[in-house]
Amino acid sequence: MSLVIVLVGTLAASVSLGAVTIPIDTVWSVVWGHLGGGAPPVDPVNDQIVWTVRVPRALLGVLVGAGLAISGVVIQAVVRNPLGDPYLIGIMPGASLGAVTVIVLGASTVGGLGLSGAAFAGAMLAFGVVFLLGRQHGQWPPARLVLAGVAVGYLVSSFTFFLQTVATPNQVQRVLFWSLGSIAGATWEDLPLILAIVVTGSLFLGVNGPRLNALSADTELTATLGVNVARFQLALMVVVALVTGSIVAVAGGIGFVGLVIPHIARLLVGADHRRVLTVSLLLGAVFLPLADIAARLLRAPAELPIGIITAAVGAPFFLWLLVSGSRTRKRRRTSAPASRSPSITDGVHTAATTGRMRTWPPGIKGWEP
């Protein structure tokens, strides 16, 4: 409930704050007027800024953050790797290639697709290649899927980098801004499709939380529960690909959200995916609008790409995890030399089988980095 309250406050701040200073009472009179609760706004400029720019931008930020966060949870569970995120399975590199192709060579090169359409097509194509290469004996072993994703990501990125070498300075600037992500161009027309995909994906993943616990621990454990492992893996990754691909097509390559937010959720509620998915969704929905507010205000009236803010928050967090985890392992070796350090899947396996989870460092629930 507290996260819901924080989310409402974040939405209110996102609508109220911006490069153009508008009195708070004016902002909310515009919103209230469009919701049918009062007279229409008098100043068309303020009305345009608030209702056409800020409100859809705030709502898109919530959807993008929530979608990227739950996608990160699923990818980390499927590949059993705490560094799993949309970059790891080729979605981000593929989307970048599609977008850069349109920016540098023009839409005619990709059959007349616009920037968003080319980014989505590139994301789906790269993901499809990763999934085909990662398949072995009817399933997708985590190690093989990760290796396929890394290889395809580097291959696709090589084409992207080549296109940047032949681009004009103006095109390079556009490529850089897109690659770091932004929701500045949000419109009301962007919201219905993203809303439908994120909500549908979230419901599907929420229903399958217990199965996700088992899958993140061991595929054999999942099979003993009567789950068709290959079909379940396929369904999970298709949902993640659709959610992430649609988000990247609209907002660009926003990084670190799908990587960091799942870990924060595990610190708060442990490794049980039934809780991690819900908390990650809410945290992502709060985190991205806050990052967008910072991107708007730090260099106002100019804007920073939102990926700069997410990276500036995400990288120190992971360094903290690394240092904390190293100190904890050192203390364990000193106090109990013969004992084994917990593996990455210990917490997930314990949650899947007993409902309890291990902690690392002391007082922190989740995975060991």
mmCIF file of C-alpha atoms in Angstrom:
data_model
loop_
_atom_site.group_PDB
_atom_site.id
_atom_site.type_symbol
_atom_site.label_atom_id
_atom_site.label_comp_id
_atom_site.label_asym_id
_atom_site.label_seq_id
_atom_site.Cartn_x
_atom_site.Cartn_y
_atom_site.Cartn_z
ATOM 1 C CA MET A 1 0.000 0.000 0.000
ATOM 2 C CA SER A 2 2.851 2.390 0.775
ATOM 3 C CA LEU A 3 4.275 1.884 -2.722
ATOM 4 C CA VAL A 4 0.887 2.710 -4.226
ATOM 5 C CA ILE A 5 0.811 5.961 -2.262
ATOM 6 C CA VAL A 6 4.353 6.772 -3.414
ATOM 7 C CA LEU A 7 3.285 6.019 -6.999
ATOM 8 C CA VAL A 8 0.375 8.452 -6.768
ATOM 9 C CA GLY A 9 2.687 11.112 -5.353
ATOM 10 C CA THR A 10 5.223 10.487 -8.110
ATOM 11 C CA LEU A 11 2.556 10.851 -10.784
ATOM 12 C CA ALA A 12 1.416 14.115 -9.227
ATOM 13 C CA ALA A 13 4.996 15.427 -9.146
ATOM 14 C CA SER A 14 5.612 14.376 -12.743
ATOM 15 C CA VAL A 15 2.563 16.298 -13.925
ATOM 16 C CA SER A 16 3.298 19.342 -11.748
ATOM 17 C CA LEU A 17 7.014 19.799 -12.492
ATOM 18 C CA GLY A 18 8.746 20.713 -15.728
ATOM 19 C CA ALA A 19 11.038 23.108 -17.526
ATOM 20 C CA VAL A 20 8.158 25.589 -17.802
ATOM 21 C CA THR A 21 6.964 26.846 -14.428
ATOM 22 C CA ILE A 22 3.181 26.614 -14.081
ATOM 23 C CA PRO A 23 1.381 27.266 -10.786
ATOM 24 C CA ILE A 24 0.218 24.054 -9.102
ATOM 25 C CA ASP A 25 -3.404 25.193 -8.915
ATOM 26 C CA THR A 26 -3.352 25.922 -12.651
ATOM 27 C CA VAL A 27 -1.898 22.499 -13.425
ATOM 28 C CA TRP A 28 -4.582 20.626 -11.560
ATOM 29 C CA SER A 29 -7.403 22.854 -12.754
ATOM 30 C CA VAL A 30 -6.377 21.892 -16.298
ATOM 31 C CA VAL A 31 -6.362 18.185 -15.394
ATOM 32 C CA TRP A 32 -9.656 18.468 -13.527
ATOM 33 C CA GLY A 33 -11.227 20.339 -16.425
ATOM 34 C CA HIS A 34 -10.291 17.631 -18.927
ATOM 35 C CA LEU A 35 -11.617 14.952 -16.586
ATOM 36 C CA GLY A 36 -14.994 16.647 -16.671
ATOM 37 C CA GLY A 37 -14.853 18.090 -13.183
ATOM 38 C CA GLY A 38 -14.809 21.775 -13.975
ATOM 39 C CA ALA A 39 -14.753 24.518 -16.580
ATOM 40 C CA PRO A 40 -12.369 24.175 -19.523
ATOM 41 C CA PRO A 41 -8.974 25.883 -19.050
ATOM 42 C CA VAL A 42 -8.638 29.493 -20.114
ATOM 43 C CA ASP A 43 -4.954 29.584 -21.139
ATOM 44 C CA PRO A 44 -4.419 27.354 -24.219
ATOM 45 C CA VAL A 45 -0.639 27.320 -23.698
ATOM 46 C CA ASN A 46 -0.877 25.914 -20.184
ATOM 47 C CA ASP A 47 -3.539 23.499 -21.362
ATOM 48 C CA GLN A 48 -1.249 22.257 -24.140
ATOM 49 C CA ILE A 49 1.730 21.826 -21.815
ATOM 50 C CA VAL A 50 -0.144 20.049 -19.042
ATOM 51 C CA TRP A 51 -2.680 17.878 -20.852
ATOM 52 C CA THR A 52 -0.904 17.182 -24.146
ATOM 53 C CA VAL A 53 2.681 16.889 -22.892
ATOM 54 C CA ARG A 54 2.999 16.252 -19.166
ATOM 55 C CA VAL A 55 0.080 13.925 -18.434
ATOM 56 C CA PRO A 56 0.756 11.383 -21.213
ATOM 57 C CA ARG A 57 4.468 11.605 -20.426
ATOM 58 C CA ALA A 58 3.861 10.770 -16.769
ATOM 59 C CA LEU A 59 1.552 7.865 -17.628
ATOM 60 C CA LEU A 60 3.976 6.499 -20.210
ATOM 61 C CA GLY A 61 6.773 6.703 -17.640
ATOM 62 C CA VAL A 62 4.737 4.539 -15.265
ATOM 63 C CA LEU A 63 4.040 1.939 -17.954
ATOM 64 C CA VAL A 64 7.619 1.877 -19.246
ATOM 65 C CA GLY A 65 9.103 1.519 -15.777
ATOM 66 C CA ALA A 66 6.653 -1.214 -14.773
ATOM 67 C CA GLY A 67 7.135 -3.154 -18.007
ATOM 68 C CA LEU A 68 10.920 -3.043 -17.937
ATOM 69 C CA ALA A 69 11.002 -4.054 -14.262
ATOM 70 C CA ILE A 70 8.842 -7.167 -14.619
ATOM 71 C CA SER A 71 10.718 -8.112 -17.784
ATOM 72 C CA GLY A 72 13.962 -8.000 -15.842
ATOM 73 C CA VAL A 73 12.507 -10.266 -13.144
ATOM 74 C CA VAL A 74 11.513 -12.891 -15.697
ATOM 75 C CA ILE A 75 14.764 -12.774 -17.659
ATOM 76 C CA GLN A 76 16.829 -13.173 -14.486
ATOM 77 C CA ALA A 77 14.689 -16.142 -13.477
ATOM 78 C CA VAL A 78 14.801 -17.867 -16.875
ATOM 79 C CA VAL A 79 18.559 -17.488 -17.414
ATOM 80 C CA ARG A 80 19.283 -17.847 -13.657
ATOM 81 C CA ASN A 81 21.623 -14.912 -13.857
ATOM 82 C CA PRO A 82 21.381 -11.803 -11.643
ATOM 83 C CA LEU A 83 22.705 -9.715 -14.543
ATOM 84 C CA GLY A 84 19.819 -10.671 -16.813
ATOM 85 C CA ASP A 85 18.010 -7.821 -18.568
ATOM 86 C CA PRO A 86 16.642 -7.054 -22.064
ATOM 87 C CA TYR A 87 20.171 -6.429 -23.358
ATOM 88 C CA LEU A 88 21.116 -10.006 -22.506
ATOM 89 C CA ILE A 89 18.623 -11.640 -24.878
ATOM 90 C CA GLY A 90 19.192 -9.374 -27.864
ATOM 91 C CA ILE A 91 16.089 -7.175 -27.609
ATOM 92 C CA MET A 92 17.862 -3.866 -26.997
ATOM 93 C CA PRO A 93 20.648 -4.413 -29.586
ATOM 94 C CA GLY A 94 18.075 -5.455 -32.192
ATOM 95 C CA ALA A 95 15.892 -2.437 -31.510
ATOM 96 C CA SER A 96 18.937 -0.168 -31.738
ATOM 97 C CA LEU A 97 19.850 -1.564 -35.158
ATOM 98 C CA GLY A 98 16.320 -0.998 -36.466
ATOM 99 C CA ALA A 99 16.164 2.553 -35.136
ATOM 100 C CA VAL A 100 19.660 3.499 -36.316
ATOM 101 C CA THR A 101 18.918 2.101 -39.784
ATOM 102 C CA VAL A 102 15.930 4.440 -40.113
ATOM 103 C CA ILE A 103 17.838 7.428 -38.732
ATOM 104 C CA VAL A 104 20.893 6.956 -40.972
ATOM 105 C CA LEU A 105 19.575 5.276 -44.135
ATOM 106 C CA GLY A 106 15.933 6.305 -44.126
ATOM 107 C CA ALA A 107 12.616 4.511 -43.709
ATOM 108 C CA SER A 108 12.654 3.184 -47.273
ATOM 109 C CA THR A 109 15.516 0.853 -46.300
ATOM 110 C CA VAL A 110 13.218 -1.073 -43.948
ATOM 111 C CA GLY A 111 10.116 -1.121 -46.117
ATOM 112 C CA GLY A 112 8.729 2.248 -45.085
ATOM 113 C CA LEU A 113 8.599 1.514 -41.367
ATOM 114 C CA GLY A 114 8.904 4.482 -39.054
ATOM 115 C CA LEU A 115 11.396 4.742 -36.219
ATOM 116 C CA SER A 116 9.180 2.933 -33.690
ATOM 117 C CA GLY A 117 8.152 0.242 -36.152
ATOM 118 C CA ALA A 118 11.732 -0.461 -37.209
ATOM 119 C CA ALA A 119 12.877 -0.600 -33.578
ATOM 120 C CA PHE A 120 10.144 -3.095 -32.706
ATOM 121 C CA ALA A 121 10.872 -5.220 -35.780
ATOM 122 C CA GLY A 122 14.599 -5.230 -35.022
ATOM 123 C CA ALA A 123 13.951 -6.229 -31.413
ATOM 124 C CA MET A 124 11.698 -9.130 -32.406
ATOM 125 C CA LEU A 125 14.082 -10.319 -35.111
ATOM 126 C CA ALA A 126 17.113 -10.334 -32.822
ATOM 127 C CA PHE A 127 15.139 -12.032 -30.063
ATOM 128 C CA GLY A 128 13.951 -14.691 -32.516
ATOM 129 C CA VAL A 129 17.527 -15.466 -33.564
ATOM 130 C CA VAL A 130 18.643 -15.693 -29.924
ATOM 131 C CA PHE A 131 15.788 -18.018 -29.095
ATOM 132 C CA LEU A 132 16.502 -20.294 -32.068
ATOM 133 C CA LEU A 133 20.213 -20.503 -31.269
ATOM 134 C CA GLY A 134 19.543 -21.003 -27.552
ATOM 135 C CA ARG A 135 17.307 -24.045 -28.068
ATOM 136 C CA GLN A 136 18.755 -27.448 -27.209
ATOM 137 C CA HIS A 137 16.924 -30.766 -26.938
ATOM 138 C CA GLY A 138 13.555 -29.046 -26.958
ATOM 139 C CA GLN A 139 14.401 -26.634 -24.128
ATOM 140 C CA TRP A 140 16.374 -23.445 -23.544
ATOM 141 C CA PRO A 141 19.218 -24.141 -21.103
ATOM 142 C CA PRO A 142 20.080 -20.905 -19.237
ATOM 143 C CA ALA A 143 23.803 -20.967 -20.077
ATOM 144 C CA ARG A 144 23.163 -21.576 -23.767
ATOM 145 C CA LEU A 145 20.511 -18.856 -23.901
ATOM 146 C CA VAL A 146 22.886 -16.346 -22.296
ATOM 147 C CA LEU A 147 25.716 -17.239 -24.687
ATOM 148 C CA ALA A 148 23.404 -16.953 -27.690
ATOM 149 C CA GLY A 149 22.137 -13.590 -26.466
ATOM 150 C CA VAL A 150 25.628 -12.199 -25.910
ATOM 151 C CA ALA A 151 26.860 -13.409 -29.307
ATOM 152 C CA VAL A 152 23.859 -12.097 -31.239
ATOM 153 C CA GLY A 153 23.986 -8.821 -29.292
ATOM 154 C CA TYR A 154 27.612 -8.208 -30.257
ATOM 155 C CA LEU A 155 26.963 -9.169 -33.877
ATOM 156 C CA VAL A 156 23.966 -6.860 -34.191
ATOM 157 C CA SER A 157 25.818 -4.064 -32.400
ATOM 158 C CA SER A 158 28.656 -4.296 -34.923
ATOM 159 C CA PHE A 159 26.226 -3.335 -37.707
ATOM 160 C CA THR A 160 24.838 -0.547 -35.546
ATOM 161 C CA PHE A 161 28.326 0.843 -34.905
ATOM 162 C CA PHE A 162 29.153 0.654 -38.613
ATOM 163 C CA LEU A 163 26.083 2.725 -39.486
ATOM 164 C CA GLN A 164 27.157 5.327 -36.943
ATOM 165 C CA THR A 165 30.532 5.684 -38.656
ATOM 166 C CA VAL A 166 28.834 6.727 -41.916
ATOM 167 C CA ALA A 167 26.230 8.963 -40.254
ATOM 168 C CA THR A 168 26.269 12.743 -40.275
ATOM 169 C CA PRO A 169 26.914 14.612 -36.997
ATOM 170 C CA ASN A 170 23.220 15.422 -36.678
ATOM 171 C CA GLN A 171 22.299 11.771 -37.218
ATOM 172 C CA VAL A 172 24.876 10.647 -34.649
ATOM 173 C CA GLN A 173 23.313 12.993 -32.106
ATOM 174 C CA ARG A 174 19.859 11.546 -32.806
ATOM 175 C CA VAL A 175 21.229 8.014 -32.490
ATOM 176 C CA LEU A 176 22.866 8.837 -29.160
ATOM 177 C CA PHE A 177 19.726 10.395 -27.726
ATOM 178 C CA TRP A 178 17.577 7.445 -28.854
ATOM 179 C CA SER A 179 20.057 4.893 -27.486
ATOM 180 C CA LEU A 180 19.940 6.491 -24.033
ATOM 181 C CA GLY A 181 16.152 6.617 -24.059
ATOM 182 C CA SER A 182 13.550 9.311 -23.482
ATOM 183 C CA ILE A 183 9.810 9.613 -22.962
ATOM 184 C CA ALA A 184 9.768 13.268 -23.991
ATOM 185 C CA GLY A 185 7.804 12.516 -27.156
ATOM 186 C CA ALA A 186 4.949 10.727 -25.360
ATOM 187 C CA THR A 187 1.467 11.226 -26.811
ATOM 188 C CA TRP A 188 -1.980 9.964 -25.882
ATOM 189 C CA GLU A 189 -1.878 7.738 -28.965
ATOM 190 C CA ASP A 190 1.114 5.835 -27.543
ATOM 191 C CA LEU A 191 -0.673 4.782 -24.370
ATOM 192 C CA PRO A 192 -3.457 2.312 -25.299
ATOM 193 C CA LEU A 193 -1.228 -0.314 -26.931
ATOM 194 C CA ILE A 194 1.506 -0.076 -24.287
ATOM 195 C CA LEU A 195 -1.134 -0.227 -21.533
ATOM 196 C CA ALA A 196 -2.744 -3.332 -23.025
ATOM 197 C CA ILE A 197 0.578 -5.145 -23.467
ATOM 198 C CA VAL A 198 1.984 -4.291 -20.025
ATOM 199 C CA VAL A 199 -1.259 -5.130 -18.181
ATOM 200 C CA THR A 200 -1.750 -8.407 -20.050
ATOM 201 C CA GLY A 201 1.877 -9.411 -19.534
ATOM 202 C CA SER A 202 1.748 -8.516 -15.838
ATOM 203 C CA LEU A 203 -1.389 -10.578 -15.280
ATOM 204 C CA PHE A 204 0.102 -13.581 -17.070
ATOM 205 C CA LEU A 205 3.314 -13.398 -15.059
ATOM 206 C CA GLY A 206 1.482 -12.852 -11.780
ATOM 207 C CA VAL A 207 -0.628 -15.970 -12.284
ATOM 208 C CA ASN A 208 2.508 -17.986 -13.034
ATOM 209 C CA GLY A 209 4.538 -16.724 -10.074
ATOM 210 C CA PRO A 210 4.766 -20.147 -8.334
ATOM 211 C CA ARG A 211 5.924 -21.808 -11.560
ATOM 212 C CA LEU A 212 8.469 -19.061 -12.020
ATOM 213 C CA ASN A 213 9.860 -19.866 -8.561
ATOM 214 C CA ALA A 214 10.417 -23.458 -9.613
ATOM 215 C CA LEU A 215 11.868 -22.579 -13.011
ATOM 216 C CA SER A 216 14.393 -20.171 -11.523
ATOM 217 C CA ALA A 217 15.616 -22.935 -9.227
ATOM 218 C CA ASP A 218 15.775 -25.948 -11.533
ATOM 219 C CA THR A 219 14.082 -27.149 -14.721
ATOM 220 C CA GLU A 220 13.727 -30.665 -13.282
ATOM 221 C CA LEU A 221 11.913 -29.261 -10.260
ATOM 222 C CA THR A 222 9.570 -27.435 -12.634
ATOM 223 C CA ALA A 223 8.844 -30.647 -14.543
ATOM 224 C CA THR A 224 7.996 -32.515 -11.336
ATOM 225 C CA LEU A 225 5.251 -29.955 -10.742
ATOM 226 C CA GLY A 226 3.613 -31.044 -13.994
ATOM 227 C CA VAL A 227 4.752 -28.014 -15.989
ATOM 228 C CA ASN A 228 5.785 -28.366 -19.627
ATOM 229 C CA VAL A 229 9.153 -26.644 -19.204
ATOM 230 C CA ALA A 230 9.789 -25.884 -22.878
ATOM 231 C CA ARG A 231 6.319 -24.469 -23.436
ATOM 232 C CA PHE A 232 6.515 -22.417 -20.243
ATOM 233 C CA GLN A 233 9.938 -21.002 -21.162
ATOM 234 C CA LEU A 234 8.637 -20.102 -24.612
ATOM 235 C CA ALA A 235 5.554 -18.375 -23.211
ATOM 236 C CA LEU A 236 7.598 -16.393 -20.693
ATOM 237 C CA MET A 237 10.125 -15.157 -23.219
ATOM 238 C CA VAL A 238 7.510 -14.275 -25.831
ATOM 239 C CA VAL A 239 5.665 -12.174 -23.230
ATOM 240 C CA VAL A 240 8.920 -10.484 -22.199
ATOM 241 C CA ALA A 241 9.860 -9.839 -25.836
ATOM 242 C CA LEU A 242 6.497 -8.244 -26.617
ATOM 243 C CA VAL A 243 6.511 -6.083 -23.478
ATOM 244 C CA THR A 244 10.105 -4.931 -23.883
ATOM 245 C CA GLY A 245 9.943 -4.566 -27.659
ATOM 246 C CA SER A 246 6.862 -2.348 -27.521
ATOM 247 C CA ILE A 247 8.429 -0.221 -24.784
ATOM 248 C CA VAL A 248 11.747 0.203 -26.594
ATOM 249 C CA ALA A 249 9.906 1.138 -29.786
ATOM 250 C CA VAL A 250 8.321 4.099 -28.000
ATOM 251 C CA ALA A 251 10.907 5.115 -25.386
ATOM 252 C CA GLY A 252 14.253 4.037 -26.846
ATOM 253 C CA GLY A 253 17.003 2.078 -25.135
ATOM 254 C CA ILE A 254 16.466 2.849 -21.460
ATOM 255 C CA GLY A 255 18.924 0.756 -19.492
ATOM 256 C CA PHE A 256 19.369 -0.419 -15.899
ATOM 257 C CA VAL A 257 15.661 -0.442 -14.985
ATOM 258 C CA GLY A 258 15.188 -4.135 -15.775
ATOM 259 C CA LEU A 259 18.525 -4.897 -14.151
ATOM 260 C CA VAL A 260 18.338 -2.941 -10.893
ATOM 261 C CA ILE A 261 14.663 -2.883 -9.898
ATOM 262 C CA PRO A 262 14.281 -6.692 -9.485
ATOM 263 C CA HIS A 263 17.225 -6.714 -7.071
ATOM 264 C CA ILE A 264 15.748 -3.888 -5.013
ATOM 265 C CA ALA A 265 12.469 -5.815 -4.875
ATOM 266 C CA ARG A 266 14.292 -8.902 -3.585
ATOM 267 C CA LEU A 267 15.992 -6.818 -0.924
ATOM 268 C CA LEU A 268 12.539 -5.763 0.265
ATOM 269 C CA VAL A 269 10.453 -8.955 0.015
ATOM 270 C CA GLY A 270 12.820 -11.882 -0.591
ATOM 271 C CA ALA A 271 13.077 -14.216 -3.565
ATOM 272 C CA ASP A 272 9.485 -15.430 -3.917
ATOM 273 C CA HIS A 273 8.404 -14.295 -7.391
ATOM 274 C CA ARG A 274 4.776 -13.969 -6.336
ATOM 275 C CA ARG A 275 5.842 -10.941 -4.299
ATOM 276 C CA VAL A 276 8.865 -9.886 -6.352
ATOM 277 C CA LEU A 277 6.781 -9.350 -9.498
ATOM 278 C CA THR A 278 4.270 -7.096 -7.750
ATOM 279 C CA VAL A 279 6.882 -5.057 -5.903
ATOM 280 C CA SER A 280 9.074 -4.767 -9.010
ATOM 281 C CA LEU A 281 6.135 -3.502 -11.044
ATOM 282 C CA LEU A 282 5.387 -0.788 -8.489
ATOM 283 C CA LEU A 283 9.038 0.141 -7.978
ATOM 284 C CA GLY A 284 9.599 0.428 -11.727
ATOM 285 C CA ALA A 285 6.449 2.536 -12.069
ATOM 286 C CA VAL A 286 7.833 4.900 -9.403
ATOM 287 C CA PHE A 287 11.497 4.874 -10.421
ATOM 288 C CA LEU A 288 11.186 5.808 -14.090
ATOM 289 C CA PRO A 289 8.966 8.893 -13.637
ATOM 290 C CA LEU A 290 11.348 10.080 -10.900
ATOM 291 C CA ALA A 291 14.286 9.611 -13.267
ATOM 292 C CA ASP A 292 12.327 11.505 -15.932
ATOM 293 C CA ILE A 293 11.715 14.399 -13.536
ATOM 294 C CA ALA A 294 15.459 14.568 -12.880
ATOM 295 C CA ALA A 295 16.180 14.430 -16.614
ATOM 296 C CA ARG A 296 13.838 17.377 -17.167
ATOM 297 C CA LEU A 297 15.041 19.595 -14.358
ATOM 298 C CA LEU A 298 18.800 19.069 -14.024
ATOM 299 C CA ARG A 299 19.600 21.080 -17.168
ATOM 300 C CA ALA A 300 16.327 22.895 -17.744
ATOM 301 C CA PRO A 301 15.231 24.058 -20.234
ATOM 302 C CA ALA A 302 17.389 21.422 -21.989
ATOM 303 C CA GLU A 303 16.702 17.752 -21.256
ATOM 304 C CA LEU A 304 19.020 14.879 -20.439
ATOM 305 C CA PRO A 305 18.384 11.428 -21.896
ATOM 306 C CA ILE A 306 16.710 9.405 -19.181
ATOM 307 C CA GLY A 307 19.245 6.585 -19.541
ATOM 308 C CA ILE A 308 21.899 8.847 -18.005
ATOM 309 C CA ILE A 309 19.849 9.112 -14.820
ATOM 310 C CA THR A 310 19.026 5.400 -14.621
ATOM 311 C CA ALA A 311 22.694 4.485 -15.144
ATOM 312 C CA ALA A 312 23.854 7.035 -12.575
ATOM 313 C CA VAL A 313 21.564 5.356 -10.010
ATOM 314 C CA GLY A 314 22.009 1.741 -11.150
ATOM 315 C CA ALA A 315 25.796 1.544 -11.349
ATOM 316 C CA PRO A 316 26.496 2.699 -7.753
ATOM 317 C CA PHE A 317 23.821 0.307 -6.517
ATOM 318 C CA PHE A 318 25.538 -2.635 -8.156
ATOM 319 C CA LEU A 319 28.899 -1.543 -6.808
ATOM 320 C CA TRP A 320 27.346 -1.514 -3.347
ATOM 321 C CA LEU A 321 25.996 -5.038 -3.896
ATOM 322 C CA LEU A 322 29.411 -6.190 -5.037
ATOM 323 C CA VAL A 323 31.224 -4.731 -2.035
ATOM 324 C CA SER A 324 28.595 -5.933 0.439
ATOM 325 C CA GLY A 325 28.594 -9.426 -1.031
ATOM 326 C CA SER A 326 32.404 -9.657 -0.923
ATOM 327 C CA ARG A 327 32.512 -8.603 2.728
ATOM 328 C CA THR A 328 29.814 -11.115 3.634
ATOM 329 C CA ARG A 329 31.604 -13.998 1.912
ATOM 330 C CA LYS A 330 34.843 -13.019 3.653
ATOM 331 C CA ARG A 331 33.142 -13.067 7.054
ATOM 332 C CA ARG A 332 31.632 -16.463 6.302
ATOM 333 C CA ARG A 333 34.971 -17.951 5.302
ATOM 334 C CA THR A 334 36.548 -16.579 8.493
ATOM 335 C CA SER A 335 33.834 -17.879 10.798
ATOM 336 C CA ALA A 336 33.191 -21.228 9.043
ATOM 337 C CA PRO A 337 36.024 -22.235 6.679
ATOM 338 C CA ALA A 338 34.413 -25.514 5.736
ATOM 339 C CA SER A 339 31.046 -24.096 4.848
ATOM 340 C CA ARG A 340 29.947 -23.397 1.311
ATOM 341 C CA SER A 341 29.033 -19.913 0.130
ATOM 342 C CA PRO A 342 25.426 -19.752 -1.057
ATOM 343 C CA SER A 343 24.917 -19.904 -4.816
ATOM 344 C CA ILE A 344 22.893 -17.485 -6.863
ATOM 345 C CA THR A 345 19.885 -19.820 -6.905
ATOM 346 C CA ASP A 346 19.875 -20.724 -3.201
ATOM 347 C CA GLY A 347 17.325 -18.108 -2.253
ATOM 348 C CA VAL A 348 15.076 -18.889 -5.234
ATOM 349 C CA HIS A 349 15.267 -22.673 -4.681
ATOM 350 C CA THR A 350 14.455 -22.336 -0.999
ATOM 351 C CA ALA A 351 11.519 -20.033 -1.731
ATOM 352 C CA ALA A 352 10.198 -22.448 -4.360
ATOM 353 C CA THR A 353 10.318 -25.485 -2.067
ATOM 354 C CA THR A 354 9.794 -24.248 1.494
ATOM 355 C CA GLY A 355 8.523 -20.689 1.286
ATOM 356 C CA ARG A 356 11.611 -19.446 3.184
ATOM 357 C CA MET A 357 14.691 -17.784 1.734
ATOM 358 C CA ARG A 358 18.314 -17.287 2.704
ATOM 359 C CA THR A 359 19.686 -13.818 3.389
ATOM 360 C CA TRP A 360 22.823 -12.064 2.175
ATOM 361 C CA PRO A 361 24.392 -9.920 3.494
ATOM 362 C CA PRO A 362 22.798 -10.292 6.949
ATOM 363 C CA GLY A 363 19.341 -8.744 6.830
ATOM 364 C CA ILE A 364 19.172 -8.554 3.028
ATOM 365 C CA LYS A 365 17.014 -11.070 1.200
ATOM 366 C CA GLY A 366 17.627 -12.191 -2.368
ATOM 367 C CA TRP A 367 20.411 -13.371 -4.623
ATOM 368 C CA GLU A 368 24.139 -13.219 -4.057
ATOM 369 C CA PRO A 369 25.921 -11.182 -6.761
#
